[in-house]
Short mmCIF file of C-alpha atoms in Angstrom, two decimals:
data_model
loop_
_atom_site.label_atom_id
_atom_site.label_comp_id
_atom_site.label_asym_id
_atom_site.label_seq_id
_atom_site.Cartn_x
_atom_site.Cartn_y
_atom_site.Cartn_z
CA MET A 442 86.86 187.47 -112.70
CA ASN A 443 83.83 185.82 -111.27
CA ARG A 444 80.58 187.35 -110.25
CA ASP A 445 81.40 187.68 -106.74
CA GLU A 446 84.39 189.91 -107.62
CA THR A 447 82.39 192.39 -109.37
CA GLU A 448 80.27 195.17 -107.60
CA ASP A 449 76.68 194.76 -107.61
CA THR A 450 74.89 197.99 -108.72
CA THR A 451 71.49 196.62 -109.07
CA THR A 452 68.72 198.79 -107.15
CA TYR A 453 66.64 196.48 -105.12
CA LYS A 454 63.28 196.56 -103.62
CA VAL A 455 61.87 195.01 -100.37
CA VAL A 456 58.91 193.03 -101.22
CA VAL A 457 56.72 190.97 -98.68
CA ASN A 458 54.02 188.34 -99.35
CA HIS A 459 50.74 187.54 -97.71
CA GLU A 460 52.57 185.69 -95.00
CA ALA A 461 54.22 188.47 -94.01
CA GLN A 462 57.80 187.14 -95.31
CA TYR A 463 60.20 189.51 -96.69
CA SER A 464 62.56 189.20 -99.67
CA ILE A 465 64.48 191.67 -102.03
CA TRP A 466 63.78 191.90 -105.79
CA PRO A 467 65.32 194.16 -108.32
CA ALA A 468 63.71 197.26 -108.57
CA ARG A 469 63.38 197.26 -112.34
CA LYS A 470 61.44 194.09 -112.49
CA ASP A 471 57.65 193.44 -111.78
CA ASN A 472 57.12 192.08 -108.58
CA PRO A 473 56.74 188.00 -108.40
CA LEU A 474 53.09 186.82 -108.32
CA GLY A 475 52.07 187.18 -104.44
CA TRP A 476 54.70 189.62 -103.49
CA ALA A 477 53.81 193.52 -103.13
CA ASP A 478 56.24 196.59 -102.43
CA GLN A 479 57.20 197.33 -99.18
CA GLY A 480 58.08 200.74 -99.70
CA LYS A 481 62.19 200.17 -99.27
CA THR A 482 64.49 200.62 -102.29
CA GLY A 483 68.25 200.82 -102.53
CA SER A 484 71.46 198.56 -102.52
CA LYS A 485 71.48 195.09 -101.69
CA THR A 486 73.00 195.74 -98.41
CA GLU A 487 70.37 198.55 -97.61
CA CYS A 488 67.35 196.30 -98.26
CA LEU A 489 68.83 193.37 -96.19
CA ALA A 490 69.72 195.82 -93.58
CA TYR A 491 66.09 196.84 -93.80
CA ILE A 492 64.57 193.40 -93.54
CA ASN A 493 66.81 192.43 -90.90
CA GLU A 494 65.23 195.44 -88.83
CA VAL A 495 61.62 194.91 -89.40
CA TRP A 496 61.23 191.03 -89.82
CA THR A 497 61.96 190.40 -86.14
CA ASP A 498 59.58 187.10 -86.27
CA MET A 499 60.37 184.50 -88.82
CA ARG A 500 57.17 182.41 -88.45
CA PRO A 501 54.72 182.81 -91.15
CA LEU A 502 51.55 185.12 -90.46
CA SER A 503 49.28 182.25 -90.35
CA LEU A 504 51.21 180.38 -88.06
CA ARG A 505 51.52 183.38 -85.73
CA GLN A 506 47.81 183.98 -85.72
CA LYS A 507 47.17 180.09 -84.97
CA MET A 508 49.12 180.51 -81.86
CA GLU A 509 47.99 183.63 -80.62
CA GLN A 510 44.39 182.21 -81.16
CA ARG A 511 45.30 178.89 -78.94
CA GLU A 512 46.96 180.97 -76.49
CA LYS A 513 43.81 183.02 -75.93
CA GLN A 514 41.61 179.88 -75.97
CA THR A 515 43.91 178.53 -73.27
CA ARG A 516 43.81 181.51 -71.43
CA SER A 517 40.00 181.75 -71.21
CA SER A 518 39.51 177.99 -70.26
#
């Protein structure tokens, strides 16, 4: 039996980094450096569904901020 055929009973948590990018991480492990708890824990399916719901803009936060700044500058010119 391979890993895909066994049930994943791991409890995961949703983590987010400084660029507002989301991922899942095993809840029993310390977060990787640069990632913080988002407050959602559950099965892999539940955590991925949560991410799908809240992470609607895949662009890194710094890029979004630069684009917003350029848009404001363009409008004020």
